[in-house]
Short mmCIF file of C-alpha atoms and ligand atoms in Angstrom, two decimals:
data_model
loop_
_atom_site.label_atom_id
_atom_site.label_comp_id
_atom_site.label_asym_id
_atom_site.label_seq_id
_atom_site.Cartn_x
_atom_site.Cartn_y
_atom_site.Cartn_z
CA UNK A 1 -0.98 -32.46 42.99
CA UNK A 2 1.39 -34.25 45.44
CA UNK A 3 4.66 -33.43 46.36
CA UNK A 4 6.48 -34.80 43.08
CA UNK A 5 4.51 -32.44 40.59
CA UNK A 6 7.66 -31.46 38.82
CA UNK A 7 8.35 -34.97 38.24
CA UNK A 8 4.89 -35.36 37.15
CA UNK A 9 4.63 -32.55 34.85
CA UNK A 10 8.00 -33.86 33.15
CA UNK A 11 5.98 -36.90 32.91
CA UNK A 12 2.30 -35.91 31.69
CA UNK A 13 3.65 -32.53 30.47
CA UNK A 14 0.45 -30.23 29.21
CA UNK A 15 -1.15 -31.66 25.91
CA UNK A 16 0.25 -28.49 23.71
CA UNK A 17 4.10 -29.36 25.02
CA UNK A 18 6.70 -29.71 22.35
CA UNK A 19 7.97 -32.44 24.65
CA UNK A 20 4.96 -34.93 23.51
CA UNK A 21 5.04 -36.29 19.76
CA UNK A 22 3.30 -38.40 17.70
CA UNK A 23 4.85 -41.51 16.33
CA UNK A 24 4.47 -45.24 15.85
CA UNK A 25 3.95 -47.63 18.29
CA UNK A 26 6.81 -50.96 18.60
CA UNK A 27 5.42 -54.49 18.10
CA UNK A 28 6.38 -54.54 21.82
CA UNK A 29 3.76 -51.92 22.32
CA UNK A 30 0.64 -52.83 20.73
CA UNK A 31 -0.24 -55.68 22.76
CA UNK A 32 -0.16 -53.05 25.32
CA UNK A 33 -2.19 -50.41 23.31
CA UNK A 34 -5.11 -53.05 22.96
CA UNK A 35 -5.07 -54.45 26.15
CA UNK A 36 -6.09 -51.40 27.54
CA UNK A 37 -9.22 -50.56 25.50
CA UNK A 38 -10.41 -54.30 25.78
CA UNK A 39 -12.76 -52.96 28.87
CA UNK A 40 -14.22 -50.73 26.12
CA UNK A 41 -14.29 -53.02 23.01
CA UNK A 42 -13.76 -56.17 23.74
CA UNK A 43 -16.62 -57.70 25.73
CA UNK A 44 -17.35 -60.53 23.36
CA UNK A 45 -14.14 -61.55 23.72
CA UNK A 46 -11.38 -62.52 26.37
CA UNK A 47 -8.25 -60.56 26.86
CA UNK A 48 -6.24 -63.34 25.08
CA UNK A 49 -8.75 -63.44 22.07
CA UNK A 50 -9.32 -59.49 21.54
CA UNK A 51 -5.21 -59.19 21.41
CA UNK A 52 -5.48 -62.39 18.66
CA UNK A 53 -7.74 -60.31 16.65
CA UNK A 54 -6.21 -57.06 16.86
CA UNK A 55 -2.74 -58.64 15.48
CA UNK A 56 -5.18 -61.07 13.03
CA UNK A 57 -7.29 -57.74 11.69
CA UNK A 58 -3.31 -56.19 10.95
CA UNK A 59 -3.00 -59.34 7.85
CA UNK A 60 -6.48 -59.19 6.43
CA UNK A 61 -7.38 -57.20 2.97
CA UNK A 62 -7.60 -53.69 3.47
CA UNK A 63 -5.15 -53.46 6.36
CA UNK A 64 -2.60 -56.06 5.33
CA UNK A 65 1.60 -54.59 3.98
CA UNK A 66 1.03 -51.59 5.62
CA UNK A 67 -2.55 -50.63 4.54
CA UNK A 68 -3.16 -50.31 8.72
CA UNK A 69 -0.71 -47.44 10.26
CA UNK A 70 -0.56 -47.60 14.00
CA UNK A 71 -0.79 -44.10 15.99
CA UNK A 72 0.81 -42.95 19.32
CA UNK A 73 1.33 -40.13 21.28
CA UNK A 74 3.90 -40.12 23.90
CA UNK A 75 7.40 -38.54 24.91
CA UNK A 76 9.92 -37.32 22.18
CA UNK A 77 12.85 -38.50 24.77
CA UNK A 78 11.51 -41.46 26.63
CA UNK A 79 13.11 -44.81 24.88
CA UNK A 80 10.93 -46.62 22.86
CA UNK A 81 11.10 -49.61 25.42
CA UNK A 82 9.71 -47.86 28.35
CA UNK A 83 7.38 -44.27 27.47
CA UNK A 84 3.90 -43.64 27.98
CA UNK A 85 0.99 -44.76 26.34
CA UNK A 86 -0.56 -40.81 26.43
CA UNK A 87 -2.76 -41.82 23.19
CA UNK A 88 -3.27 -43.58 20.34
CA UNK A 89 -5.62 -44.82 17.37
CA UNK A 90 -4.97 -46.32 13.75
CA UNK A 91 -5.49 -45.42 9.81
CA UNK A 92 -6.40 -47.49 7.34
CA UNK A 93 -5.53 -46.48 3.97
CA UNK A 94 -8.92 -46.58 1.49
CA UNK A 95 -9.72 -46.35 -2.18
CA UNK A 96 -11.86 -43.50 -2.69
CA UNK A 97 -13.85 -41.53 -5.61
CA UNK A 98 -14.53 -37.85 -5.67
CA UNK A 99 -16.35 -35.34 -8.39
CA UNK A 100 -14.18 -31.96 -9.48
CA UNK A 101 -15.81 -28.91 -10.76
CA UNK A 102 -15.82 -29.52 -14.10
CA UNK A 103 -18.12 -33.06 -13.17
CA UNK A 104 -15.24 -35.67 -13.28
CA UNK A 105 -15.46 -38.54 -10.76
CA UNK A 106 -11.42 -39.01 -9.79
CA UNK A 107 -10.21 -41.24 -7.79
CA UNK A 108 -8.35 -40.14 -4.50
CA UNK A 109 -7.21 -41.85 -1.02
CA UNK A 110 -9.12 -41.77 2.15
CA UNK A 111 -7.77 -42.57 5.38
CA UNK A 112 -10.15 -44.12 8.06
CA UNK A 113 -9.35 -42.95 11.57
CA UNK A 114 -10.72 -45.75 14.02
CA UNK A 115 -10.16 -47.02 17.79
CA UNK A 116 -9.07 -43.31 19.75
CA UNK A 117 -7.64 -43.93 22.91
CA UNK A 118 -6.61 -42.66 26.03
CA UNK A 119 -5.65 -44.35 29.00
CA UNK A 120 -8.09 -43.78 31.53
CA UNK A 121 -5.05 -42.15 33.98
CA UNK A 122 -4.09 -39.77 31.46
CA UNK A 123 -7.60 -38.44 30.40
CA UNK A 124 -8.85 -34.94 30.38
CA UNK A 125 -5.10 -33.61 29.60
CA UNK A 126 -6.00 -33.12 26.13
CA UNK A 127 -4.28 -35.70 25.10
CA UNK A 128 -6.22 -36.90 22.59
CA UNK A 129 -7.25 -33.69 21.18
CA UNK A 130 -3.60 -32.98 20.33
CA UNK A 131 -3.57 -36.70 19.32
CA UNK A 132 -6.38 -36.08 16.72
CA UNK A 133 -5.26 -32.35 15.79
CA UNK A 134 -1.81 -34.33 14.62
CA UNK A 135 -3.21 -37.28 13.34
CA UNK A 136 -5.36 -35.30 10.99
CA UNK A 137 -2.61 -32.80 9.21
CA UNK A 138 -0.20 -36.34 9.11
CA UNK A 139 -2.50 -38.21 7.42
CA UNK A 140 -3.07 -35.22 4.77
CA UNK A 141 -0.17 -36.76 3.22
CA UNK A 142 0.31 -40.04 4.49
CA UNK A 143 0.69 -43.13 1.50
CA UNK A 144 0.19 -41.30 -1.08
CA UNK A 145 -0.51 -42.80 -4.20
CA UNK A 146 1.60 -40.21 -6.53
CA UNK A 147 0.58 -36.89 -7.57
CA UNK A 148 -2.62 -38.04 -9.50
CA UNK A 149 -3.96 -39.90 -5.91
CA UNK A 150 -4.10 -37.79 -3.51
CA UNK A 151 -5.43 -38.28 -0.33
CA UNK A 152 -8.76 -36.15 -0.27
CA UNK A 153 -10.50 -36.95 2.72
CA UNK A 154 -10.53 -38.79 5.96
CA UNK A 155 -13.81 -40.32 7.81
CA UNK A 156 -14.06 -41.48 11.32
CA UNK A 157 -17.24 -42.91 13.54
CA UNK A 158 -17.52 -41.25 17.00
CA UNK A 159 -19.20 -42.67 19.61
CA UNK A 160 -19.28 -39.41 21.73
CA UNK A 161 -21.06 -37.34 19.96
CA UNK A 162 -20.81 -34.75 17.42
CA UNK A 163 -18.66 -32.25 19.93
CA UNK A 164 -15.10 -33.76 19.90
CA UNK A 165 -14.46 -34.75 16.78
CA UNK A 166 -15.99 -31.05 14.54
CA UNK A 167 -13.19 -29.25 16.89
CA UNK A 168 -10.75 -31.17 15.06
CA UNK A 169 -12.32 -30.57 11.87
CA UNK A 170 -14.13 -33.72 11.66
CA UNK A 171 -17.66 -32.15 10.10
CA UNK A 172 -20.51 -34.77 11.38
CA UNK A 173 -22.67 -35.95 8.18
CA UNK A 174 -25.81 -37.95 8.12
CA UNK A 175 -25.84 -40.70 10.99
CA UNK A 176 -29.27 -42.59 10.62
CA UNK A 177 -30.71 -46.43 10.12
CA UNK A 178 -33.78 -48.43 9.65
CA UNK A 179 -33.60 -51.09 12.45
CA UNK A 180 -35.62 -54.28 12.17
CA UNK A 181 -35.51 -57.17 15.07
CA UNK A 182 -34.52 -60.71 14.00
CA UNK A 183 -37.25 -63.08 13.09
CA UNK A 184 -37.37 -66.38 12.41
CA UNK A 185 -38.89 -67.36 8.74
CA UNK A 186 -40.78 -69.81 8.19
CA UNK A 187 -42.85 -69.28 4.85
CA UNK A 188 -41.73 -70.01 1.54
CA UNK A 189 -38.64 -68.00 -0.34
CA UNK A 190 -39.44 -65.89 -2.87
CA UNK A 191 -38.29 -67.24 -6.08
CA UNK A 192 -35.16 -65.73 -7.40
CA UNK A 193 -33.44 -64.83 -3.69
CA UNK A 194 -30.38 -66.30 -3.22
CA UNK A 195 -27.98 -65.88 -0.36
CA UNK A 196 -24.49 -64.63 -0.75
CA UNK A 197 -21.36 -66.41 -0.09
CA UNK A 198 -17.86 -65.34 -0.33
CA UNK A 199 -17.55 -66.42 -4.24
CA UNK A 200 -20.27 -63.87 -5.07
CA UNK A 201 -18.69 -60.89 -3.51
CA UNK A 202 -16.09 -60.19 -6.19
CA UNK A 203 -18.51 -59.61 -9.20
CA UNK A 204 -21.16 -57.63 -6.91
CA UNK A 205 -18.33 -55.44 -5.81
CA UNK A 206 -17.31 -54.79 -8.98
CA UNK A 207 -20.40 -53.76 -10.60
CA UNK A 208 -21.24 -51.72 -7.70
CA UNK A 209 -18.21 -49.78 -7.99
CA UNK A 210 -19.00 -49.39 -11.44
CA UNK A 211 -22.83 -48.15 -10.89
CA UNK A 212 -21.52 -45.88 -7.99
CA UNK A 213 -18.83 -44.19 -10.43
CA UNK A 214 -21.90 -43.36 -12.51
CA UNK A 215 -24.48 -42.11 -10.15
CA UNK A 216 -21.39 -39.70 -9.18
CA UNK A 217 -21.01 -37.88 -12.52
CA UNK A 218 -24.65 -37.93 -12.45
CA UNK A 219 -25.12 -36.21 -9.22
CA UNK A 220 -21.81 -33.53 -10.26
CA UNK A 221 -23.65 -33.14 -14.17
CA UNK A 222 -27.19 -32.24 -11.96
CA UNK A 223 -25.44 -29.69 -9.68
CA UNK A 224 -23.18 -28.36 -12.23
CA UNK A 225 -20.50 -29.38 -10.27
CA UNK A 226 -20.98 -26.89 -7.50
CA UNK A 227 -20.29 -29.72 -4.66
CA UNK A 228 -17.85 -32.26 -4.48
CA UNK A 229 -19.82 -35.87 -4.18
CA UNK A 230 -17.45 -38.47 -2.24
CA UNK A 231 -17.61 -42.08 -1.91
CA UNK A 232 -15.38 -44.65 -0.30
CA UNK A 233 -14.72 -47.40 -2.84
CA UNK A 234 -17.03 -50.48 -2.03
CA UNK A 235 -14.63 -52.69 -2.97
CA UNK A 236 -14.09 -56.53 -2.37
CA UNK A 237 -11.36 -56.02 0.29
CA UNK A 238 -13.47 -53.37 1.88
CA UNK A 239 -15.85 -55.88 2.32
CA UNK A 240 -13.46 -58.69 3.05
CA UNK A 241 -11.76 -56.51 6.08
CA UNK A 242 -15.71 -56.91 7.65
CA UNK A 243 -16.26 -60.50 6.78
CA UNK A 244 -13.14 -61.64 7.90
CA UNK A 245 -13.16 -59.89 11.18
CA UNK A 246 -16.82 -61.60 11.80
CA UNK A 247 -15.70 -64.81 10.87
CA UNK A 248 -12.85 -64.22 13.68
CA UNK A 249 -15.36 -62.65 16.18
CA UNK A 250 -17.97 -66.08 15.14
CA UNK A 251 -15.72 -68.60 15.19
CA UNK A 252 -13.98 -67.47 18.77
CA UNK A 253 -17.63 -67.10 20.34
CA UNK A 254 -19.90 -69.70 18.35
CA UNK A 255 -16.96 -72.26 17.48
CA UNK A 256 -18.15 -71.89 13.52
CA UNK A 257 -18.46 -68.81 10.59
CA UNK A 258 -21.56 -68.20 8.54
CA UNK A 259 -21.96 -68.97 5.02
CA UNK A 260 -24.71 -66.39 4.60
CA UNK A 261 -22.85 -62.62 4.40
CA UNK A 262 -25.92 -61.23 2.39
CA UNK A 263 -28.15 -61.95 -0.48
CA UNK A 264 -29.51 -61.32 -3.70
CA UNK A 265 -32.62 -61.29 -6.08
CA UNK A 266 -33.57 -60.63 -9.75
CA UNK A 267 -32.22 -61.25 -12.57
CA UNK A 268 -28.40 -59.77 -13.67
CA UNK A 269 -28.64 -56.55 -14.94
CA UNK A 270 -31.74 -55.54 -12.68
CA UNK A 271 -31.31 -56.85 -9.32
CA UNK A 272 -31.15 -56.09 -5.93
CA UNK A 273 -28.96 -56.94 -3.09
CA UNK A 274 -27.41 -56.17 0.32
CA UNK A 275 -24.37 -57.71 2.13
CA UNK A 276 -24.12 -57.96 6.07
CA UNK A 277 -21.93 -58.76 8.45
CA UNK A 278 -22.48 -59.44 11.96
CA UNK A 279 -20.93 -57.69 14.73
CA UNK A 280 -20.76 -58.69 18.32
CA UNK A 281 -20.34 -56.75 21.73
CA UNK A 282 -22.34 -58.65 23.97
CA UNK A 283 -21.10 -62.37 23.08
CA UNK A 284 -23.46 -64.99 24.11
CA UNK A 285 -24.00 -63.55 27.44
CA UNK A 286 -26.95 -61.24 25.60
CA UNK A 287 -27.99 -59.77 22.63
CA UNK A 288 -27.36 -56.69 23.58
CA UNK A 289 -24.29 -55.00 21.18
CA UNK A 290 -24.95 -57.90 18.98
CA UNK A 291 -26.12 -56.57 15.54
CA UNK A 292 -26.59 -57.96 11.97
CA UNK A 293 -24.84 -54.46 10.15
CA UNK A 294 -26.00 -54.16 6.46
CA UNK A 295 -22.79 -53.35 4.86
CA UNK A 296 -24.01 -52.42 1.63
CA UNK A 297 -27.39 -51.71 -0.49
CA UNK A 298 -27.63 -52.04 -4.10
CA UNK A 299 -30.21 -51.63 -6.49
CA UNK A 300 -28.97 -52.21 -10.14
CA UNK A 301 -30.92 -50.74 -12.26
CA UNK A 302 -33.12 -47.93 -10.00
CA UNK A 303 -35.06 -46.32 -13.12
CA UNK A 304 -35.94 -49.39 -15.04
CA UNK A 305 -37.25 -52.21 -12.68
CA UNK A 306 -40.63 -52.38 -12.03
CA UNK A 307 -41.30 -51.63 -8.31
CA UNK A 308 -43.28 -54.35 -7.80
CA UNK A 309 -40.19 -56.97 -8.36
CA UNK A 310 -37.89 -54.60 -6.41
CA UNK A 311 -40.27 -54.27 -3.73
CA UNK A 312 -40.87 -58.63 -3.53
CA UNK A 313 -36.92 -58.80 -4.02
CA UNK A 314 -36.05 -56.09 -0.74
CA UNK A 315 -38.61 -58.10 1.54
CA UNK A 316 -37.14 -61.71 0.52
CA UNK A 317 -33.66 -59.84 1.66
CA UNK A 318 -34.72 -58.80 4.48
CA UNK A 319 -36.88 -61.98 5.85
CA UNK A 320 -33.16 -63.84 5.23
CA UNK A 321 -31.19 -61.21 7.30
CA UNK A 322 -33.81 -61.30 9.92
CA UNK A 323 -34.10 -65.02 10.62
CA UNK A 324 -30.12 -64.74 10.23
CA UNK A 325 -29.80 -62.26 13.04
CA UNK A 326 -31.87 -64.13 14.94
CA UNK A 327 -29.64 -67.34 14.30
CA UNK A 328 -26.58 -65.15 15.02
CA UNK A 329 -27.69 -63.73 18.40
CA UNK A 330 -28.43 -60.66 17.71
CA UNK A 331 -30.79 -57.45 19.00
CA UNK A 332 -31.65 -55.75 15.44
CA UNK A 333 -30.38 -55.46 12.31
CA UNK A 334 -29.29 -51.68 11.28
CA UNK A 335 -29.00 -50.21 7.69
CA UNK A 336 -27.58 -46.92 7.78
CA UNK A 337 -28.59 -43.98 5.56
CA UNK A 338 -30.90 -45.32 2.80
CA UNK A 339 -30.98 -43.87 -0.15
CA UNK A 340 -34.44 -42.51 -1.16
CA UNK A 341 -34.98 -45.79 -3.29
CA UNK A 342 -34.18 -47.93 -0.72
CA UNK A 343 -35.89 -46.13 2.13
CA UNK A 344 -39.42 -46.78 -0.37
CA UNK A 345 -38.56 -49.99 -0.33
CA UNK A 346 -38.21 -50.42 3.40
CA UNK A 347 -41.45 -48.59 3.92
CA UNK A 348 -43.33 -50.77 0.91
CA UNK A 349 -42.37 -54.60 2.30
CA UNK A 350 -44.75 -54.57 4.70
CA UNK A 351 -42.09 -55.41 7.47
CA UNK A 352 -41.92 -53.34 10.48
CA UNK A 353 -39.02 -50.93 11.29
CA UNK A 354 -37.99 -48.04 13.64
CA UNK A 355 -36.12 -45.12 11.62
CA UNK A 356 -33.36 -43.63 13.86
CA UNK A 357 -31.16 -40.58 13.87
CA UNK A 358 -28.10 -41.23 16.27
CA UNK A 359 -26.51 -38.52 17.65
CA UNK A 360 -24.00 -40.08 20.00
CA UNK A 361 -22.73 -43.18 18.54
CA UNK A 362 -21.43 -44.05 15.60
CA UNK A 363 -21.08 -40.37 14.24
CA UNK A 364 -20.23 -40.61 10.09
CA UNK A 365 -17.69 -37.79 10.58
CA UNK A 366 -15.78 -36.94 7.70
CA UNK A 367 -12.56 -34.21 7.12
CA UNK A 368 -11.91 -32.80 3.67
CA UNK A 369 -8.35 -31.80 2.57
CA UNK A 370 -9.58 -29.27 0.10
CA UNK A 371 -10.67 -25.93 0.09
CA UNK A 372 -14.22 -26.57 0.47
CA UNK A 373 -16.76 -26.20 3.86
CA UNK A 374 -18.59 -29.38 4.67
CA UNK A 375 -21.72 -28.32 3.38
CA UNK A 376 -20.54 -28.32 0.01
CA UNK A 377 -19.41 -32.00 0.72
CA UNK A 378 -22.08 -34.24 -0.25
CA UNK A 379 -20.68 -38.38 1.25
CA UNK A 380 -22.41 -40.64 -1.11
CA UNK A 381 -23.21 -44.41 -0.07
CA UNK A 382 -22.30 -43.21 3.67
CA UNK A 383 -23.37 -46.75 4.66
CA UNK A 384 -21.94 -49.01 7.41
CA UNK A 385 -18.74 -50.44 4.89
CA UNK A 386 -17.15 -47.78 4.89
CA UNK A 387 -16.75 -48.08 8.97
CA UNK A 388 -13.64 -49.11 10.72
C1 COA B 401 -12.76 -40.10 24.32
C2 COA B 401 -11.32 -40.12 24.83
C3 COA B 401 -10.43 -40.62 23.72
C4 COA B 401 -10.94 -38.69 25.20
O1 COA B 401 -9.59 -38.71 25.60
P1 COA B 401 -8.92 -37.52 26.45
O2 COA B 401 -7.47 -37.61 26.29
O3 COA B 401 -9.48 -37.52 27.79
O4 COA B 401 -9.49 -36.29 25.62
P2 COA B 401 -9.14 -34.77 25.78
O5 COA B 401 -8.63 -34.50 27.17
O6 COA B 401 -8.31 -34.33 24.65
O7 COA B 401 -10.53 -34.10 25.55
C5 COA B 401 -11.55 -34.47 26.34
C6 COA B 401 -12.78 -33.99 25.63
O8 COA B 401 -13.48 -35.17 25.19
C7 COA B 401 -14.78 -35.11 25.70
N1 COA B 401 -15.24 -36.45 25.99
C8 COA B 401 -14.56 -37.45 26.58
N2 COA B 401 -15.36 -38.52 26.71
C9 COA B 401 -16.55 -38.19 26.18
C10 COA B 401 -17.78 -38.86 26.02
N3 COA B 401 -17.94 -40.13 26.44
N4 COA B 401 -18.80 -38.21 25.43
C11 COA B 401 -18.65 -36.93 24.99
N5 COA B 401 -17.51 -36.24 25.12
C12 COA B 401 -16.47 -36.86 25.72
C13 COA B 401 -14.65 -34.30 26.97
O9 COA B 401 -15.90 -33.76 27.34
C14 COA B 401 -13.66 -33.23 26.56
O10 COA B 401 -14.29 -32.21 25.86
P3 COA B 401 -13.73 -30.71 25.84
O11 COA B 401 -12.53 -30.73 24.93
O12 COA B 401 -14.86 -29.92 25.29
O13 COA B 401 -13.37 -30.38 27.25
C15 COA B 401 -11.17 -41.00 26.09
O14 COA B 401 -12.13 -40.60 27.03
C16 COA B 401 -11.32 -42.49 25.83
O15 COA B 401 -10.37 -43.17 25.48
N6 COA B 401 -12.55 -43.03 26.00
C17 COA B 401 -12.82 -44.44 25.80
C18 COA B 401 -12.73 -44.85 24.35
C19 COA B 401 -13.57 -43.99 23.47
O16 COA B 401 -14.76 -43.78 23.69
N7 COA B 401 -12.95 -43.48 22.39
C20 COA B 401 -13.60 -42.66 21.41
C21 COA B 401 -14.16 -43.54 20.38
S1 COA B 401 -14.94 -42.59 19.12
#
């Protein structure tokens, strides 16, 4: 420490001070939040561009009047036009379904806790494990959505491991995927595939909610209601916040968006389908950090179709995500956490895939608000939508 350490310490004062707070950042400051983790995040993009999107991703569903809340950690008595950045990170507010003891499926709020920051001079203070120690109680009751909504859990990815994030009560769950690599296709489409376009979200969404709902009071009616099953709420503007930060992402580093987010097969009432959307670290430059993320699985009807057509419906799927990953730049494709149907699909289409556990990045970490350990949380459809 150099001769102004008083100074200093008034400055950077130790992580557990009651001089440090945690509040909201100005408009003046987020520019300045996100230009610093562009180094981190923002390869595929300028400066310029990766400030555009993080103002554009503040006005899309999901995020949009207020749905986003903007976290900082700083100095209770420094102005708001000139304090320090000491931490930060966001919430976005989510629909989200949960079983009760007695085998109901209610529906509760979830915040999402995404982009965790500390400026690389302020690091190792603990600043943002008394960032993340706040952030959690706060958003305990942050928008809620009356006394019948509460907010019952909140979920965050890490991408350092399982460590940082369980001392803050962050439990890490299941954090797997079947990879494929992008192909080109060039044999004839099964009958009955078709691709999936914005238009077709809204009715998918819908009945997968529905299905989802189900499957939950199934699971609590098997286990007599001894765990809580969660879900976040696979809903059109979850989806929507994904596509429409792609079609930024695409259009800034391939001049155009895709038309194909996914695609279906099989008649209504029996089909199958996954969504995608493609995500981009490493640009055009290379491939690398480019990935085609399945969103979203869902087979319809998983006791009644005949595996045959669910098996020829799965590979059609996944020959059209492959060739488009392979359109789209991309390394691999990753679906995370299959369910056991799905995971007999993958190993049935004749397709080869890699199966792997992570545990550094992209952590599903999830912290419940009730009384109950994380073992007795079972986090249904933990699949790749319910990221920020
Ligand atoms: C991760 C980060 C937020 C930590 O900020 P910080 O203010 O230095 O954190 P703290 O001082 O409170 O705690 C540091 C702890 O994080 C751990 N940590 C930091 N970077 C890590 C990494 N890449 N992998 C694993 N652990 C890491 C440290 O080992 C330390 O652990 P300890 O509490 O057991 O000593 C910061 O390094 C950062 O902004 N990194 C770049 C962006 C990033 O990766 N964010 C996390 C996204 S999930």
């Amino acid at each position: 420490m150099g001769s102004n350490g008083a100074a200093d310490d008034q400055a950077h004062p130790p992580s557990s001070s009651p001089l440090i707070t945690l509040t909201h950042p100005t408009p003046a400051e987020l520019p300045k939040i996100s230009a610093l983790s562009h180094p981190n995040w923002g390869g595929a993009l300028t400066l310029q561009d990766y400030l555009d999107r993080e103002d554009y991703m503040t006005t899309v569903p999901l995020s949009k009047n207020g749905g986003i809340t903007h976290w900082l950690l700083t100095l209770a008595s420094s102005p708001e036009s000139d304090r320090p950045i000491l931490a930060s990170c966001e919430s976005i507010k989510k629909r989200a379904f949960y079983t009760t003891p007695s085998g109901e499926v209610r529906e509760g709020i979830a915040h999402g806790v995404a982009s965790v920051f500390t400026d690389p001079q302020y690091r190792g203070k603990g600043y943002a494990s008394r960032m993340m120690s706040d952030v959690g109680e706060k958003v305990r009751t942050w928008q809620l959505g009356g006394e019948d909504r509460p907010v019952v859990f909140s979920v965050l990815y890490s991408d350092i491991g399982k460590g940082f994030y369980s001392k803050h009560g962050w439990a890490p769950f299941q954090s797997s995927h079947v990879a494929w690599t992008p192909a080109e296709f060039s044999g004839e489409r099964a009958a009955g595939v078709k691709t999936i376009g914005y238009h077709e979200l809204a009715e998918l969404c819908a009945v997968d909610e529905r299905l989802l709902k189900e499957r939950l009071a199934k699971m609590a009616k098997a286990d007599g209601g001894k765990k809580r099953h969660v879900a976040l709420a696979p809903e059109l503007d979850q989806l929507l916040w994904h596509l429409m930060r792609e079609d930024f992402m695409t259009k800034h580093i391939f001049g155009k968006t895709p038309e194909v987010r996914g695609a279906v097969y099989g008649e209504k009432g029996r089909r199958v389908w996954a969504v995608w959307t493609r995500g981009f670290y490493g640009g055009l430059r290379t491939t690398e950090g480019n990935t085609l993320h399945v969103l979203r699985v869902v087979v319809e009807d998983e006791d009644d179709t005949p595996e045959e057509e669910l098996v020829e419906g799965f590979k059609a799927i996944v020959e059209i995500a492959r060739a488009e990953a392979k359109e789209w730049n991309s390394e691999d494709i990753q679906m995370w956490n299959p369910t056991k149907v799905v995971k007999k699909l993958v190993e049935k289409i004749g397709v080869e895939y890699e199966f792997v556990e992570r545990d550094k990045k992209s952590i599903a970490s999830l912290r419940w608000y009730g009384e109950e350990a994380a073992d007795e949380i079972d986090w249904v459809a933990n699949e790749k939508y319910a990221w920020c």
